[in-house]
PDB file of C-alpha atoms in Angstrom:
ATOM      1  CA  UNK A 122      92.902  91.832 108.155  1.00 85.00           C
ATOM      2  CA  UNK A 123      91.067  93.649 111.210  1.00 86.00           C
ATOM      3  CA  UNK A 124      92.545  91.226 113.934  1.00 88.00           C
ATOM      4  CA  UNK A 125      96.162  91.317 111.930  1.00 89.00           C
ATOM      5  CA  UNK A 126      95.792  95.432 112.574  1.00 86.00           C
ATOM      6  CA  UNK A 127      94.366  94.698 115.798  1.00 86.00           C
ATOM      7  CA  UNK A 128      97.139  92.399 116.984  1.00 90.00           C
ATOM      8  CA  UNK A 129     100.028  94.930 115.033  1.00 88.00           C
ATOM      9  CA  UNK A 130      98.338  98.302 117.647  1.00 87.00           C
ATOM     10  CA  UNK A 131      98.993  95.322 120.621  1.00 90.00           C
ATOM     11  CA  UNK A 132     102.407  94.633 119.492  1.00 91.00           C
ATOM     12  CA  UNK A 133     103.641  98.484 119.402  1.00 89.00           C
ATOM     13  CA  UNK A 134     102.019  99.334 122.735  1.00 86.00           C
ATOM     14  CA  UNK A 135     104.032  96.045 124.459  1.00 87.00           C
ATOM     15  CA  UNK A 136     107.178  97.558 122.579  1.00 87.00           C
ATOM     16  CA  UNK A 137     106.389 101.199 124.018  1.00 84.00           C
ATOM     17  CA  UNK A 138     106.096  99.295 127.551  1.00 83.00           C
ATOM     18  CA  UNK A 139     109.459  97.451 127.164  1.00 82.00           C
ATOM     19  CA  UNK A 140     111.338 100.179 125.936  1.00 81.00           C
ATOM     20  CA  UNK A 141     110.138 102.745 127.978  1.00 77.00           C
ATOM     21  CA  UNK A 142     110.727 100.493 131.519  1.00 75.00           C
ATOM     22  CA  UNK A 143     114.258 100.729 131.830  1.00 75.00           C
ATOM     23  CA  UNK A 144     114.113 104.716 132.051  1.00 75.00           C
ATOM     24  CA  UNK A 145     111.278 104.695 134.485  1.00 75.00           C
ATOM     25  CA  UNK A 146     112.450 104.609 138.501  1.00 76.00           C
ATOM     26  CA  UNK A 147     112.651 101.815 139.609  1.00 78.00           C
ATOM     27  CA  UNK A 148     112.885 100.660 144.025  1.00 81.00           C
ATOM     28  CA  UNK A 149     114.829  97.147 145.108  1.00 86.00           C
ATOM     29  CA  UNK A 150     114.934  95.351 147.947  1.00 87.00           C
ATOM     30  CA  UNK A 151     117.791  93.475 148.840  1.00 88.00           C
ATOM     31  CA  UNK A 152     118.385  90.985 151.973  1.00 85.00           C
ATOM     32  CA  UNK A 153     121.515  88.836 153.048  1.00 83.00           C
ATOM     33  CA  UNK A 154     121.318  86.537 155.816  1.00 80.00           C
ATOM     34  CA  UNK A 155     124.349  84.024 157.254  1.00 74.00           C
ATOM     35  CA  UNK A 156     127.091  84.110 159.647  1.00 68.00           C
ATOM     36  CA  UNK A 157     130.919  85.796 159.672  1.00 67.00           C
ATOM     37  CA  UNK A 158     133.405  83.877 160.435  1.00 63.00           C
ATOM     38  CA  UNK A 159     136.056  85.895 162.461  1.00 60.00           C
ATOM     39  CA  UNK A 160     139.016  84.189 164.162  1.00 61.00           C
ATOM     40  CA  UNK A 161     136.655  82.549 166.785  1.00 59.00           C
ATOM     41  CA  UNK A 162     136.589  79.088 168.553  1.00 60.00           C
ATOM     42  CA  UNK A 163     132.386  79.329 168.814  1.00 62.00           C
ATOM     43  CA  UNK A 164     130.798  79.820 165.606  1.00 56.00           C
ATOM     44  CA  UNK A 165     127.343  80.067 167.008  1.00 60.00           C
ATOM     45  CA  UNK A 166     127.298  82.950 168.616  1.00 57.00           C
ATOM     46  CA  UNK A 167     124.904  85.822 168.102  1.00 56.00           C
ATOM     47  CA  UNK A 168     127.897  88.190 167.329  1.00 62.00           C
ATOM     48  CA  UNK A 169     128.474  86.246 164.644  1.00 65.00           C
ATOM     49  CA  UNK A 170     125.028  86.102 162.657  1.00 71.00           C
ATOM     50  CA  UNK A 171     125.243  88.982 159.882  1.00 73.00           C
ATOM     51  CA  UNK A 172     122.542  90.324 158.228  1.00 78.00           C
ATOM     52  CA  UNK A 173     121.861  93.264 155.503  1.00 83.00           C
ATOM     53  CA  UNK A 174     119.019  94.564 153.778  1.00 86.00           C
ATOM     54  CA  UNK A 175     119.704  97.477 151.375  1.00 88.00           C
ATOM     55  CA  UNK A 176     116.836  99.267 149.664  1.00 85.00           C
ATOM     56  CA  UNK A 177     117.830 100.842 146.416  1.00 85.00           C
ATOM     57  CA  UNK A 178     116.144 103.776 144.430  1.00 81.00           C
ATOM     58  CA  UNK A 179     117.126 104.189 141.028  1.00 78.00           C
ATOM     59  CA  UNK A 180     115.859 107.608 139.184  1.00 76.00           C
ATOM     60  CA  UNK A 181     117.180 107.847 135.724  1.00 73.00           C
ATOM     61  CA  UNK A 182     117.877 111.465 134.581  1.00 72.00           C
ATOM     62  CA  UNK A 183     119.621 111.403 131.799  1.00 70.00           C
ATOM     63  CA  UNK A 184     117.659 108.727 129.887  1.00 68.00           C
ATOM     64  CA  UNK A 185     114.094 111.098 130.905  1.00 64.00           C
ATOM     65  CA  UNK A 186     115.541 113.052 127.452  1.00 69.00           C
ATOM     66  CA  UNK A 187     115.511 109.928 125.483  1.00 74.00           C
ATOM     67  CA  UNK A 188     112.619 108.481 127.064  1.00 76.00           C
ATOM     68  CA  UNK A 189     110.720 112.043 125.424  1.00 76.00           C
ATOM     69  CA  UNK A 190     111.318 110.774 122.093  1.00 78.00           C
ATOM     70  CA  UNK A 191     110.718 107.410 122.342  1.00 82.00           C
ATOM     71  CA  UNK A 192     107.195 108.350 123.669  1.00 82.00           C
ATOM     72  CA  UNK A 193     106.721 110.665 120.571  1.00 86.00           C
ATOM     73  CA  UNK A 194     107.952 107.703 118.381  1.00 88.00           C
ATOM     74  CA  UNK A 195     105.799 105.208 119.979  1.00 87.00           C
ATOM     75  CA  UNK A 196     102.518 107.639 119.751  1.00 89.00           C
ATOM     76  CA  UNK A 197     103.429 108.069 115.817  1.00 91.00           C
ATOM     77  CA  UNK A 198     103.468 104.314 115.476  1.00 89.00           C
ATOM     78  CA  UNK A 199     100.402 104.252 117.292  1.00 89.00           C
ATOM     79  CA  UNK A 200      98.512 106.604 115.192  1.00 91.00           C
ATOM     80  CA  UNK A 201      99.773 105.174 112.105  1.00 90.00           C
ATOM     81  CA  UNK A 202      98.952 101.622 113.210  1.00 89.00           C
ATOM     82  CA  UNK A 203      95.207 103.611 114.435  1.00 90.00           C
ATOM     83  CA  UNK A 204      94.717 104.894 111.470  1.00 92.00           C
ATOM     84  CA  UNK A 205      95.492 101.674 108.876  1.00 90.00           C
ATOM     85  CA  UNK A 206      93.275 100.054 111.121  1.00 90.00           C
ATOM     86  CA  UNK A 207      90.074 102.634 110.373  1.00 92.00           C
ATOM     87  CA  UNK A 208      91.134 102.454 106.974  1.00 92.00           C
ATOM     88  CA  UNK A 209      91.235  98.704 106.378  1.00 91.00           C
ATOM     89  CA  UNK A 210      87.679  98.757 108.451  1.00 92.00           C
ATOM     90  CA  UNK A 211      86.153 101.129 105.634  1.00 94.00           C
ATOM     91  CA  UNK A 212      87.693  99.575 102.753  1.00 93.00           C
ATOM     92  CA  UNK A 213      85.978  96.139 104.186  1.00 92.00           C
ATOM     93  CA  UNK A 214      82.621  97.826 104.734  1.00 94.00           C
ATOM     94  CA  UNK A 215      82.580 100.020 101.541  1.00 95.00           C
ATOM     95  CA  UNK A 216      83.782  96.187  99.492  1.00 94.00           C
ATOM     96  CA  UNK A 217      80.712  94.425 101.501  1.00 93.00           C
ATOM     97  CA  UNK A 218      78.158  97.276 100.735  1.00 95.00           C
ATOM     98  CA  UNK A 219      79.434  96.748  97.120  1.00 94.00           C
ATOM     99  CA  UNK A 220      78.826  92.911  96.668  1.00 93.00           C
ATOM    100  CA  UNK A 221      75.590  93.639  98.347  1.00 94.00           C
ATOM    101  CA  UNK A 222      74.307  95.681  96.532  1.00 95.00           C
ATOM    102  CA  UNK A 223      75.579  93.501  93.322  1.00 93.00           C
ATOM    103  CA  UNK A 224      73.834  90.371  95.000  1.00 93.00           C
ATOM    104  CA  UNK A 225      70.612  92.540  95.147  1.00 94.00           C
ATOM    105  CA  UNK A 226      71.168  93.459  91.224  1.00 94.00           C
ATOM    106  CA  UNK A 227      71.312  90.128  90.511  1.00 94.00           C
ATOM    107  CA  UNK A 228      68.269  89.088  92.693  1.00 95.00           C
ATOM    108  CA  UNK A 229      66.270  91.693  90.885  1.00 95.00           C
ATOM    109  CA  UNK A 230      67.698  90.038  87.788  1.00 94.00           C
ATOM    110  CA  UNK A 231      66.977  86.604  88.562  1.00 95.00           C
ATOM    111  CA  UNK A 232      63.454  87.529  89.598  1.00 96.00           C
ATOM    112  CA  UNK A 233      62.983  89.426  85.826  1.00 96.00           C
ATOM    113  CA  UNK A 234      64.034  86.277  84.056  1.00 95.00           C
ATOM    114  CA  UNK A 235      62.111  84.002  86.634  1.00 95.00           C
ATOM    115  CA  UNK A 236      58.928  85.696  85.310  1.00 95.00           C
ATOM    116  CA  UNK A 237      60.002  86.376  81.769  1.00 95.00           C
ATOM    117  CA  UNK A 238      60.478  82.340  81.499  1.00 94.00           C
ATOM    118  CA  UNK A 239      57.314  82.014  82.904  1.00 95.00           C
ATOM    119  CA  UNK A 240      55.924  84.276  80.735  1.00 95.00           C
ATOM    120  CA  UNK A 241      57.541  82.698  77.648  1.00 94.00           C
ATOM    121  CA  UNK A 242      56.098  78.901  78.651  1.00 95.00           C
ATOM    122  CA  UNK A 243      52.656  80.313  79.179  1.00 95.00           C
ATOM    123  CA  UNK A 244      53.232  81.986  75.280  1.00 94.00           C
ATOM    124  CA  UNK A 245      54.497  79.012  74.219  1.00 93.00           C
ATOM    125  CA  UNK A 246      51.395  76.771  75.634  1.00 94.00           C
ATOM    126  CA  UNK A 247      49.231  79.430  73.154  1.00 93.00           C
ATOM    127  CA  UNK A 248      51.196  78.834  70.656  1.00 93.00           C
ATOM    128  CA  UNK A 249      50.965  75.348  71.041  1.00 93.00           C
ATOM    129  CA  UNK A 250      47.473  75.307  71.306  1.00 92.00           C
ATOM    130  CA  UNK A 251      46.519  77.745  68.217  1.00 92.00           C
ATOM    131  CA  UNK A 252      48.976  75.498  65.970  1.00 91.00           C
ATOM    132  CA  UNK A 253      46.629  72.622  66.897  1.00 91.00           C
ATOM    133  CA  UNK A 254      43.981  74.785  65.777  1.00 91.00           C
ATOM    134  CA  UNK A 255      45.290  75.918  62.800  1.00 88.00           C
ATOM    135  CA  UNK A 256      45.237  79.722  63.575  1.00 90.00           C
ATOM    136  CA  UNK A 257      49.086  80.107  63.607  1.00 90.00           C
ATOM    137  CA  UNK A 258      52.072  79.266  61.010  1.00 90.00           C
ATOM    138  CA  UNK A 259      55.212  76.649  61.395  1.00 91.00           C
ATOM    139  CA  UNK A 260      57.264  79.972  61.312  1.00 92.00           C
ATOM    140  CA  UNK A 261      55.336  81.624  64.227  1.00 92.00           C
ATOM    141  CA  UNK A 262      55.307  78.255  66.301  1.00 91.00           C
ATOM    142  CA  UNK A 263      59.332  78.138  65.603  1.00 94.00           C
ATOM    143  CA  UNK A 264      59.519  81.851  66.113  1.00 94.00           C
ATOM    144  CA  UNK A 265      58.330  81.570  69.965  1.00 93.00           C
ATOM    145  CA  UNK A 266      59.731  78.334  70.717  1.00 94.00           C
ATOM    146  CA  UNK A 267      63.049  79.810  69.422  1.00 96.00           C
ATOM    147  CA  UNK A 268      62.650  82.732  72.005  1.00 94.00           C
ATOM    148  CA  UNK A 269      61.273  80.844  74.736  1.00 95.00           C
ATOM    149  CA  UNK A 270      64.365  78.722  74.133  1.00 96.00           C
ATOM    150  CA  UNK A 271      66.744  82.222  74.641  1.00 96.00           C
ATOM    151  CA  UNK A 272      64.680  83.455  78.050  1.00 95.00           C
ATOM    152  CA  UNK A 273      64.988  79.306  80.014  1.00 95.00           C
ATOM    153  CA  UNK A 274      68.993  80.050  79.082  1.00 96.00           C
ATOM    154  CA  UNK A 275      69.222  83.529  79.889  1.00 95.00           C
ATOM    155  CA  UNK A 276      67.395  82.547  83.256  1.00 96.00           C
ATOM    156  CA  UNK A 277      69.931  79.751  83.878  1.00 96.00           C
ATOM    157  CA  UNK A 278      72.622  81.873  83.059  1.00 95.00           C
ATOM    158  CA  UNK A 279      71.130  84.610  85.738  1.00 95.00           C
ATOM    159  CA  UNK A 280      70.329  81.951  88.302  1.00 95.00           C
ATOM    160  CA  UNK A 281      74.049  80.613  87.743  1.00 95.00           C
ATOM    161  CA  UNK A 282      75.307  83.989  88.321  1.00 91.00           C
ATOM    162  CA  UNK A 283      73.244  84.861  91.301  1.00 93.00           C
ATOM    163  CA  UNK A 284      74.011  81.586  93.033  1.00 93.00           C
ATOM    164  CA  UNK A 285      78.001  82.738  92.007  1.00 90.00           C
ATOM    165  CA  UNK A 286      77.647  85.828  93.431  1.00 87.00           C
ATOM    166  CA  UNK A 287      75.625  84.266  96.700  1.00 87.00           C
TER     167      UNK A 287
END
């Protein structure tokens, strides 16, 4: 979108030069060489080589008037064209600051369920290991396998969204 904008301020500036050339002055040189051919019997002679060189000046006055408001035109398309181009350049840095900052949301997130489910499988391991031992009921043991069941998926879900997001 940048280089479109970029290329769209070239494009108006190369229009301002074309447009604005034919009213500017403008110098020519022009040469002729050869020979006349009077009623003569000997072509060759140096009275008969002919040569002109003309040097013309063209100064446009009338078109000066027009050539006032095609500037003004041309500077209004410029500043227009100037000023999409700023905006589109903080509409692109105020969407990237946005999805950063949601990526680092979502990094904080993952790491919160990364430890949670780490948390929850160390639990689980006690659990495990006071069942054996009798200190803890079937309801318990299903109680924190159920929930360290709901933290692995709501870490999967968070790495699957972070890894979206990345």
């Amino acid at each position: 979108e940048i280089l479109i904008s970029q290329e769209d301020l070239k494009k108006i500036n190369d229009e301002k030069s074309l447009s604005l050339a034919e009213d500017l002055p403008s110098l020519t040189l022009k040469g002729q060489m050869g020979y006349k051919s009077p009623d003569r019997p000997r072509w060759f002679d140096t009275t008969s080589q002919n040569s002109s060189i003309t040097l013309d000046l063209t100064i446009p006055l009338f078109s000066g008037l027009s050539s006032v408001a095609k500037r003004r035109d041309f500077e209004q398309k410029k500043f227009s064209s100037t000023k999409q181009l700023e905006i589109k350049k903080l509409s692109i840095e105020a969407e990237l600051r946005s999805k950063i900052k949601d990526l680092e949301a979502s990094f904080n997130r993952l790491q919160v369920a990364k430890q949670a489910s780490l948390d929850s499988k160390a639990a689980l391991d006690l659990a495990n290991r006071d069942f054996a031992r009798s200190l803890i009921s079937t309801q318990d043991l299903i109680a924190i396998q159920r929930t360290r069941y709901e933290v692995q998926k709501l870490y999967i879900q968070t790495q699957f969204s972070y890894l979206k997001s990345l």
